[in-house]
Short mmCIF file of C-alpha atoms and ligand atoms in Angstrom, two decimals:
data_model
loop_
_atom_site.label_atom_id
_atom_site.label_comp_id
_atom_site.label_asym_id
_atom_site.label_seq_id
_atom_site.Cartn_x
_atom_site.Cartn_y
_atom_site.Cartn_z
CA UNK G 1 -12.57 16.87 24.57
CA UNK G 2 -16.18 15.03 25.06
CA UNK G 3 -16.53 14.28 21.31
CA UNK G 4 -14.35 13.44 18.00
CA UNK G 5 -15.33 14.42 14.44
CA UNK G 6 -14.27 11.12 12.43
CA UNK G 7 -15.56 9.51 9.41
CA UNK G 8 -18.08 6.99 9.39
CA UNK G 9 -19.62 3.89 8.15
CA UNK G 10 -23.26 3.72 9.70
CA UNK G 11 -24.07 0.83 7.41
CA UNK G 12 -22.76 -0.79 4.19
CA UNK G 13 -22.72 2.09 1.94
CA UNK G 14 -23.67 5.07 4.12
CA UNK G 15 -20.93 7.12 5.08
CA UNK G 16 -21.38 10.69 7.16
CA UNK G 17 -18.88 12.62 9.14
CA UNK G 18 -20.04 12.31 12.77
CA UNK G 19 -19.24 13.52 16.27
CA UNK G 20 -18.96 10.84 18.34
CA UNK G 21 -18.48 9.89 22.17
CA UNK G 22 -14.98 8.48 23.10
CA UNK G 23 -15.93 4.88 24.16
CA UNK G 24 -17.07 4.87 19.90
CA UNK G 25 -12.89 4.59 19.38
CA UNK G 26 -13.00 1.03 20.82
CA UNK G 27 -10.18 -0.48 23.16
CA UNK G 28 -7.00 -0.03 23.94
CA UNK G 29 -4.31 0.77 26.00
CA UNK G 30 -3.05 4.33 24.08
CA UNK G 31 -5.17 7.16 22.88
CA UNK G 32 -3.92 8.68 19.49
CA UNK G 33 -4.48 12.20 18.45
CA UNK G 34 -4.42 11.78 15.19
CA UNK G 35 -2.28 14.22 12.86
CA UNK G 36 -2.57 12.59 9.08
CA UNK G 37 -4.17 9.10 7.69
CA UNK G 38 -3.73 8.43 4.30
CA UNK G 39 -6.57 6.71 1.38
CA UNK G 40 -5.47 2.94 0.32
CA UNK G 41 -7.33 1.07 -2.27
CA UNK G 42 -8.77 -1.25 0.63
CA UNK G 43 -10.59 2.09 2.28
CA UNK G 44 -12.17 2.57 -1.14
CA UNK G 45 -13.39 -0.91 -0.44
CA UNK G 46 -14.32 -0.29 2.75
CA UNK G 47 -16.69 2.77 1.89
CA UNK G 48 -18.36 0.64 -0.42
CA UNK G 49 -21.78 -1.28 -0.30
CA UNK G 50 -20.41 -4.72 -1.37
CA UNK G 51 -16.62 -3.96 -0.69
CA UNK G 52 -16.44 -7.12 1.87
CA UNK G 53 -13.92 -5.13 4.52
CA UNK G 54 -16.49 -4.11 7.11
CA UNK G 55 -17.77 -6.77 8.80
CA UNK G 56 -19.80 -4.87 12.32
CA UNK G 57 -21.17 -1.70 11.51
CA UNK G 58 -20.78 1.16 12.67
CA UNK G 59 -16.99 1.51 11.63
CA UNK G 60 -14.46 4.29 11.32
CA UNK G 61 -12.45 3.39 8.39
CA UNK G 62 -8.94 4.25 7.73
CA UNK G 63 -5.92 1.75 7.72
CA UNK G 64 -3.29 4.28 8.52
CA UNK G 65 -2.78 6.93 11.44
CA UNK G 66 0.33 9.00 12.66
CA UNK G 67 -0.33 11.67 15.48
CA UNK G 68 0.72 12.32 19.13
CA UNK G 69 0.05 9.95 22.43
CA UNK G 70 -1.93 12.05 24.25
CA UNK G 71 -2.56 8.78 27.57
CA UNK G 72 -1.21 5.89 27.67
CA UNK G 73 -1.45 2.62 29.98
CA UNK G 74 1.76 1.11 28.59
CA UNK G 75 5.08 1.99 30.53
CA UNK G 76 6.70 1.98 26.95
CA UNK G 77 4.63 4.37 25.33
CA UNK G 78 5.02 7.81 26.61
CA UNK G 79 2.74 10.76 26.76
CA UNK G 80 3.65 13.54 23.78
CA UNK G 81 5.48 10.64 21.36
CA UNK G 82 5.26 10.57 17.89
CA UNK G 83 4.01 7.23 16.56
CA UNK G 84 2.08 5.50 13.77
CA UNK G 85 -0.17 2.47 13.30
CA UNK G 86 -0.64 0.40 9.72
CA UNK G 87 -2.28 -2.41 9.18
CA UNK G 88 -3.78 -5.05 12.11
CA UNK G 89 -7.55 -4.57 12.34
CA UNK G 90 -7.30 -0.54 12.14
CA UNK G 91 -10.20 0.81 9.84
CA UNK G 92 -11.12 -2.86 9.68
CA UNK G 93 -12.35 -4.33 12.55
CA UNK G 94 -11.10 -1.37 15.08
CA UNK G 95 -12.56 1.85 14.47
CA UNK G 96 -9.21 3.72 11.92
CA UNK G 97 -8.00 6.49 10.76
CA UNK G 98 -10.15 8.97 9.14
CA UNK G 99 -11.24 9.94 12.95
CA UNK G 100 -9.55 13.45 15.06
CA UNK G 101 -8.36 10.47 17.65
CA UNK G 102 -7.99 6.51 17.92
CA UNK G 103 -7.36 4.17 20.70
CA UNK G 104 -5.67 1.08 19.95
CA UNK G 105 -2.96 -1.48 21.55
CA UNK G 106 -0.10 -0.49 22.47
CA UNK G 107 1.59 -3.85 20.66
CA UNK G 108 0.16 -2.12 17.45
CA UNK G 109 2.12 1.32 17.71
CA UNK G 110 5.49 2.13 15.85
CA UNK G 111 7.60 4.46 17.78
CA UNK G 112 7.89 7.31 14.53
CA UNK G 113 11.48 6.84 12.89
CA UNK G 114 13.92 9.65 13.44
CA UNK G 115 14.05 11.13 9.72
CA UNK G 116 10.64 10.92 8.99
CA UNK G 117 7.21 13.43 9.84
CA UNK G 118 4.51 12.63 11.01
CA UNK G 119 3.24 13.24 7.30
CA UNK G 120 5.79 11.84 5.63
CA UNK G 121 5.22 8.73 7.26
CA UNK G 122 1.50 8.36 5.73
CA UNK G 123 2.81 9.33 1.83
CA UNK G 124 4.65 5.86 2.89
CA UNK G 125 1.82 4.43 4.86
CA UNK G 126 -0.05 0.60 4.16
CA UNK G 127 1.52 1.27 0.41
CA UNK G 128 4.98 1.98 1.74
CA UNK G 129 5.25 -1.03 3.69
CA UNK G 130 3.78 -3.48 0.83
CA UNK G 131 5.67 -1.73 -1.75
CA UNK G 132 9.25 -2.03 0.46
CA UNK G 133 8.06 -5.61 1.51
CA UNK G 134 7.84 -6.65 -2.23
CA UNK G 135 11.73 -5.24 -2.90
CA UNK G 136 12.96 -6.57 0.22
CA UNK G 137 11.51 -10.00 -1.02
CA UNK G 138 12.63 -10.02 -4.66
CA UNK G 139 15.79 -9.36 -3.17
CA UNK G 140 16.08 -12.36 -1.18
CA UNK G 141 14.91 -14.84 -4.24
CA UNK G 142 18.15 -13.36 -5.58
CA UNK G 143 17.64 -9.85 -7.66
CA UNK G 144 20.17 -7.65 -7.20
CA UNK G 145 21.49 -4.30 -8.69
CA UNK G 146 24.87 -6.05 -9.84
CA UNK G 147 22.49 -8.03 -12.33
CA UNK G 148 20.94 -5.42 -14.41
CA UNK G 149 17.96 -7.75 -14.07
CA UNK G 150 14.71 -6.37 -16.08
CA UNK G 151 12.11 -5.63 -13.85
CA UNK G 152 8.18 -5.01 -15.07
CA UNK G 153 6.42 -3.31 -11.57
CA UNK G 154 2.31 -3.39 -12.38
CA UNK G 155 -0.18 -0.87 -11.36
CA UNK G 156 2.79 1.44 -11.12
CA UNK G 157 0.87 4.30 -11.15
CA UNK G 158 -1.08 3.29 -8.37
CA UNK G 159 -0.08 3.65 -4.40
CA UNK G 160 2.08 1.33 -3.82
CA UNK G 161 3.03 0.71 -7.50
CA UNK G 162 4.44 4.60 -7.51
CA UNK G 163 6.26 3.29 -4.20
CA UNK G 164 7.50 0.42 -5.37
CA UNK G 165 9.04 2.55 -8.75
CA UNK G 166 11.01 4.70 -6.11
CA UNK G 167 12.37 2.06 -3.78
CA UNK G 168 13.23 0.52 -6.68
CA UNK G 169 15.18 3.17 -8.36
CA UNK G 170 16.31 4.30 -5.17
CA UNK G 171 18.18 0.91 -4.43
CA UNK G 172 20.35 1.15 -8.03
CA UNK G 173 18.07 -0.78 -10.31
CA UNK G 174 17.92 1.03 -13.84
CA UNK G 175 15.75 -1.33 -15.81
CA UNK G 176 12.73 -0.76 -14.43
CA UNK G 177 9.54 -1.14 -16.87
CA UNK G 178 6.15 0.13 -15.80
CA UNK G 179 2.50 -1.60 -16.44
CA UNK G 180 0.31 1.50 -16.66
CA UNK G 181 -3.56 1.59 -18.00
CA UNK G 182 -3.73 4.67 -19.26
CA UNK G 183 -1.62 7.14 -21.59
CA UNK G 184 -1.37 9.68 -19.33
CA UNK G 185 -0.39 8.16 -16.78
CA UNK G 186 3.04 8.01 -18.70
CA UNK G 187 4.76 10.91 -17.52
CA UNK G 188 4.10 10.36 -14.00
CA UNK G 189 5.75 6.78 -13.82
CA UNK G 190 8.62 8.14 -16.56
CA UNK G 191 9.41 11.32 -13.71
CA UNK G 192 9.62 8.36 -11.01
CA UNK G 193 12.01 6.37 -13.01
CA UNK G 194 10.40 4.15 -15.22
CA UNK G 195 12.91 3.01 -17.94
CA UNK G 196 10.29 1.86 -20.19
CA UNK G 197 6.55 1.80 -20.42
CA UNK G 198 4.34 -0.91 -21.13
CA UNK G 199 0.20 -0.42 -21.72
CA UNK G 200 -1.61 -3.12 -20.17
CA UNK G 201 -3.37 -3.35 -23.22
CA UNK G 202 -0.23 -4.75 -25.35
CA UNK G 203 0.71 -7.20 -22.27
CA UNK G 204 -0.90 -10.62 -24.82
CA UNK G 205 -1.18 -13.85 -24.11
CA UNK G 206 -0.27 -16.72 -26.71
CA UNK G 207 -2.06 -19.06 -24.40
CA UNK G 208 1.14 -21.13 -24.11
CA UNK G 209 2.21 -21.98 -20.44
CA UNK G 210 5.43 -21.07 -21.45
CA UNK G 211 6.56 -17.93 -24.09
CA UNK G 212 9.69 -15.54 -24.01
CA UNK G 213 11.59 -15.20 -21.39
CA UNK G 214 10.60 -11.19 -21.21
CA UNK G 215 11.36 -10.32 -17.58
CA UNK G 216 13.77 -11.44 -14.35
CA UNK G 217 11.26 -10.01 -11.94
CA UNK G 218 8.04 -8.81 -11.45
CA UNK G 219 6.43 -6.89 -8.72
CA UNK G 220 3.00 -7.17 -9.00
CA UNK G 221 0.27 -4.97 -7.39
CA UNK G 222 -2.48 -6.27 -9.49
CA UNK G 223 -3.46 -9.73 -9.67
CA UNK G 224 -5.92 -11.42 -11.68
CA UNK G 225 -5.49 -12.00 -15.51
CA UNK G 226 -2.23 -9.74 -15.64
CA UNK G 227 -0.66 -11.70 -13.16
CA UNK G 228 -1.64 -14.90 -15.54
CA UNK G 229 -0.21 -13.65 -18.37
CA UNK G 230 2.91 -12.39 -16.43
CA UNK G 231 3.65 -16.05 -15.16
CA UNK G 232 5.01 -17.58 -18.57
CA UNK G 233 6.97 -14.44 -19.72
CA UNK G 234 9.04 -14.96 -16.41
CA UNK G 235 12.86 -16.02 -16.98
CA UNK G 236 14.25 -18.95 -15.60
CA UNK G 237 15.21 -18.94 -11.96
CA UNK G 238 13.45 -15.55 -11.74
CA UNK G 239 10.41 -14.54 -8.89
CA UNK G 240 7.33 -12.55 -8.50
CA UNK G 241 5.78 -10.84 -5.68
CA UNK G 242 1.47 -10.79 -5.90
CA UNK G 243 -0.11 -8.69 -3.31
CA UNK G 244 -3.03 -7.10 -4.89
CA UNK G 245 -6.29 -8.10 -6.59
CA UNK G 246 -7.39 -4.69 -8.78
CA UNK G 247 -7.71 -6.76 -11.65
CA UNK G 248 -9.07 -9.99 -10.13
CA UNK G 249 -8.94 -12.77 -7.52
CA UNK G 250 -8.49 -15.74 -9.96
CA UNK G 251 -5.44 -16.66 -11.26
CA UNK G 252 -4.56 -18.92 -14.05
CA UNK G 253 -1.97 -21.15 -14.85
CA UNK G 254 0.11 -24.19 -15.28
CA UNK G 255 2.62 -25.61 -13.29
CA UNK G 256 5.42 -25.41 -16.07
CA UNK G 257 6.76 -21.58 -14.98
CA UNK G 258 7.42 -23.69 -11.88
CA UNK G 259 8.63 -27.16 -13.02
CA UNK G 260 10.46 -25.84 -15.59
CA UNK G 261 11.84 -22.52 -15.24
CA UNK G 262 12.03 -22.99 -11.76
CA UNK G 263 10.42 -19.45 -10.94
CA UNK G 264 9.08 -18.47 -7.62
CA UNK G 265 6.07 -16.58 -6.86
CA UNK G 266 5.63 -14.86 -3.54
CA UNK G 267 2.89 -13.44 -1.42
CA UNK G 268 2.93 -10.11 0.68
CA UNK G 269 0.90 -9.57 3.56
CA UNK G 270 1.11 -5.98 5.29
CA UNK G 271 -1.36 -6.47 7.76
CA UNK G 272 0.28 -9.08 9.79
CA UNK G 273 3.51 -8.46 9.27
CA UNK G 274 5.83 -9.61 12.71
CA UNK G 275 6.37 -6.28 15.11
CA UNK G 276 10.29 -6.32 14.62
CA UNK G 277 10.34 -6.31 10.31
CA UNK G 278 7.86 -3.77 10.69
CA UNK G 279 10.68 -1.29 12.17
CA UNK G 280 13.30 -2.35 10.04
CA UNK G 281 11.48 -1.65 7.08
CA UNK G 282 10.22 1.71 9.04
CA UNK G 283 13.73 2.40 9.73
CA UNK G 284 14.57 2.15 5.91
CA UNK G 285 11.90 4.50 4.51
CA UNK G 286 13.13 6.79 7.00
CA UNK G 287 16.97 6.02 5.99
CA UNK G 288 18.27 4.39 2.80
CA UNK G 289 14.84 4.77 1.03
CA UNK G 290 13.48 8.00 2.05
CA UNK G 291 12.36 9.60 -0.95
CA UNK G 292 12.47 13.01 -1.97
CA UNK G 293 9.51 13.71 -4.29
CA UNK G 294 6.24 14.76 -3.77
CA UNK G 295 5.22 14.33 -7.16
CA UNK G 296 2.82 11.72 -6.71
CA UNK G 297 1.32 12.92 -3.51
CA UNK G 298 -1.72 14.73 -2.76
CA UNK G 299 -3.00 16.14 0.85
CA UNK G 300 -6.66 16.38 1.51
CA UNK G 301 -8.99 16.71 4.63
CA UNK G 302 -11.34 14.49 6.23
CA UNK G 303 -14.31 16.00 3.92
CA UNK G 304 -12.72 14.86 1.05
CA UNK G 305 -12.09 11.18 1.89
CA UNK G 306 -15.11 9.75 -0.18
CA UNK G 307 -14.51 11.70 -3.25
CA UNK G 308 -11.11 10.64 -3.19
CA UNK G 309 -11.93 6.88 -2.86
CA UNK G 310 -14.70 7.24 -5.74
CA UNK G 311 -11.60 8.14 -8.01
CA UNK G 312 -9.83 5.40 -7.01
CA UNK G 313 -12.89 3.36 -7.84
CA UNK G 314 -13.17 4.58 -10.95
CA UNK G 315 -9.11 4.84 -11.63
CA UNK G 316 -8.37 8.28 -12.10
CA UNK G 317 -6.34 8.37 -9.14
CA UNK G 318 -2.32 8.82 -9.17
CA UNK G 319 -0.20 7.90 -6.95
CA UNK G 320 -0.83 8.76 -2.99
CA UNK G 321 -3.14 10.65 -1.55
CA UNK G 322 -2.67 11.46 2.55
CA UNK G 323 -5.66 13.14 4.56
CA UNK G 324 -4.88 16.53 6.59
CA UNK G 325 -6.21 16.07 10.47
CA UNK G 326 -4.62 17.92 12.86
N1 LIG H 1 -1.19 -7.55 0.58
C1 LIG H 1 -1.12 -6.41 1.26
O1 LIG H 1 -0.68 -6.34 2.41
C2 LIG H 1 -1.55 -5.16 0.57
C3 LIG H 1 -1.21 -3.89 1.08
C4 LIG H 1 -1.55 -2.74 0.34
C5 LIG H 1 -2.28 -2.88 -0.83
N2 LIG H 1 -2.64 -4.13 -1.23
C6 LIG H 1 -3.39 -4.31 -2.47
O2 LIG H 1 -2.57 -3.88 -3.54
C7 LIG H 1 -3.39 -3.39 -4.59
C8 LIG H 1 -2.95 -1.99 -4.96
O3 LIG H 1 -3.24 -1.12 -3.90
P1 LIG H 1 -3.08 0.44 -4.06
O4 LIG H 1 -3.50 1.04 -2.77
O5 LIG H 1 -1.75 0.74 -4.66
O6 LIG H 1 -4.22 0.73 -5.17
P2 LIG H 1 -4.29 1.92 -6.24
O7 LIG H 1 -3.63 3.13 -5.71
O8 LIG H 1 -5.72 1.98 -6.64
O9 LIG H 1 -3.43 1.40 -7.47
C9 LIG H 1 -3.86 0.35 -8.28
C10 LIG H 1 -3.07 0.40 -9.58
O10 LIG H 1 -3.43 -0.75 -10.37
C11 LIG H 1 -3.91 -0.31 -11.64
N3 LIG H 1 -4.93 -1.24 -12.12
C12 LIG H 1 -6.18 -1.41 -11.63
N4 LIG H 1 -6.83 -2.39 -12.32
C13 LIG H 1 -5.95 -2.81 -13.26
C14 LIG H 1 -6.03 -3.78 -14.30
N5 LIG H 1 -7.13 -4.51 -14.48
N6 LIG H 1 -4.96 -3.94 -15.11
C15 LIG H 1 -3.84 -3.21 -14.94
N7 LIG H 1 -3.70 -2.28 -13.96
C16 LIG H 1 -4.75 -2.09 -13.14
C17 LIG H 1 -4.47 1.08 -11.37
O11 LIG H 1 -4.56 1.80 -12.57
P3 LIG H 1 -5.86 2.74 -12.82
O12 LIG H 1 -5.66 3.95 -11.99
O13 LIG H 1 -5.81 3.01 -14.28
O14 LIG H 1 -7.06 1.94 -12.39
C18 LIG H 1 -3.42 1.62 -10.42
O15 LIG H 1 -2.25 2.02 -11.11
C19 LIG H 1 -4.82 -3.48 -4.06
O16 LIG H 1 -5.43 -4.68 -4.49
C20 LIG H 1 -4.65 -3.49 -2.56
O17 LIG H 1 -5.72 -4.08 -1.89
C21 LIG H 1 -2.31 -5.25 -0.56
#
């Protein structure tokens, strides 16, 4: 092998599929063969002109990888293994995913779960992780399946909203109400195990820092001004996890949800998460959490990357979509 076909970003904006030489994958101690990646919301972003992800151009994109070892310098990582990579620089500031091979650190790798393919694990990829993180975290500030608490999960018909509905429903919570956009999105969230459905366009605002206590938890994906108008609808002692900005960076509001109901609102970050609750949560997608469906995933190939992102873009995209290498 003297070159790799791999998707890239020449310059903000310009994307081609290229052959390129191996020292183009950067450094590292393993080289990947790459078998799937899969298309997040931040490599929409990074395809873009003004998406503010790529910083040094050229750069492959793609936040997600599974595939085969195929050399390692690492006495722990073994020729012919199974492993994937989320998250850290990859597709960021270390050439990704969307690429027939990568070479990263070895710290980087998980070892691939028994349970799980190597495609499976990229229907879960970046998404699955932020989507199990939010659960896991909701379920330390106290929610619990005993409760019957009512949960609203936003952007649920998004990546790692349509996650998020599974784990969810998975883990024996029944009251489950989905923030959608769009009416058709409906029956997709409803087959996933939405209990309810609630149009973005009916979530109002009375402008009061504090209105009806309308939900326990949320598990937000969004940000921005639905996030705001979330905040004062939460019940007393309840939480909220924020790890996306779709609908905005700013958020507004008032100390009372805080002072007064005593709610908690939590951040997720997938990219940095700690080596060791990495494989736990890996372990649990694999186990406990391993879903079933495909409904809400699609497989493409490297060609199709950019048209896939420009639906994202322009939200017309459902669910997951994973990208076919080798
Ligand atoms: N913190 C982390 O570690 C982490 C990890 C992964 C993802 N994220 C972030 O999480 C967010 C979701 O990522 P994703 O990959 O799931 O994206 P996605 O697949 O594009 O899903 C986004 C979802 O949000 C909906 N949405 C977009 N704008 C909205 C608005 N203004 N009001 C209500 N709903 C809206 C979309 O509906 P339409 O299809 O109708 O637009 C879609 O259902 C992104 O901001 C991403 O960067 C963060």
């Amino acid at each position: 092998m003297e070159t790799v076909k791999a998707l890239v970003v020449e310059a903000p904006g310009e994307v081609a599929i290229k052959q390129l030489t191996l020292d183009k994958l950067g450094s590292g101690n393993v080289l990947i063969k790459i078998a799937y990646s899969s298309i997040n919301f931040k490599d929409m972003l990074a395809l873009e002109p003004r998406g503010g992800i790529i910083r040094d151009y050229p750069m492959i994109p793609g936040i997600d990888l599974s595939g085969w070892v195929v050399a390692s310098d690492d006495s722990k990582i073994s020729v012919g293994q199974e492993v994937l990579v989320t998250g850290y620089g990859l597709g960021v500031n270390h050439p990704g995913g969307f690429a027939e091979y990568a070479r990263v650190p070895a710290d980087w790798l998980i070892p691939l779960p028994s349970g799980l393919s190597l495609k499976e694990a990229m229907v879960y990829g970046t998404a699955g992780v932020t989507a199990a993180m939010s659960v896991i975290e909701l379920e330390q500030a106290g929610m619990s399946p005993q409760q019957e608490p009512r949960i609203l999960l936003t952007g649920a018909s998004g990546g790692v909203g349509s996650l998020a509905l599974q784990f969810l429903v998975k883990a024996g919570y029944q009251n489950v109400q989905a923030l959608i956009r769009k009416d058709y999105q409906a029956s997709l969230v409803e087959n996933l195990g939405a209990s309810k459905i609630l149009l973005a366009s009916d979530l109002v605002s009375s402008g009061k820092p504090l209105e009806k206590q309308e939900f326990d938890y949320v598990l937000d994906t969004v940000g921005g001004e639905v996030l705001s108008r979330l905040l004062p609808k939460i019940a007393y002692g309840g939480a909220v996890t924020t790890c996306g900005n779709v609908g905005g960076l700013n958020l507004e509001t008032t100390v009372f949800p805080f002072i007064l109901r005593g709610i908690r609102l939590i951040g997720i970050d997938s990219v940095a998460l700690d080596q060791k609750k990495r494989q736990k949560i890996w372990s649990l997608l694999a186990k406990e959490w391993k879903l079933s469906s495909n409904e809400a995933v699609r497989v493409v190939r490297l060609e199709d990357v950019v048209q896939v992102a420009q639906e994202l873009k322009a939200g017309q995209h459902l669910g997951r979509t994973i990208v076919e290498i080798s």
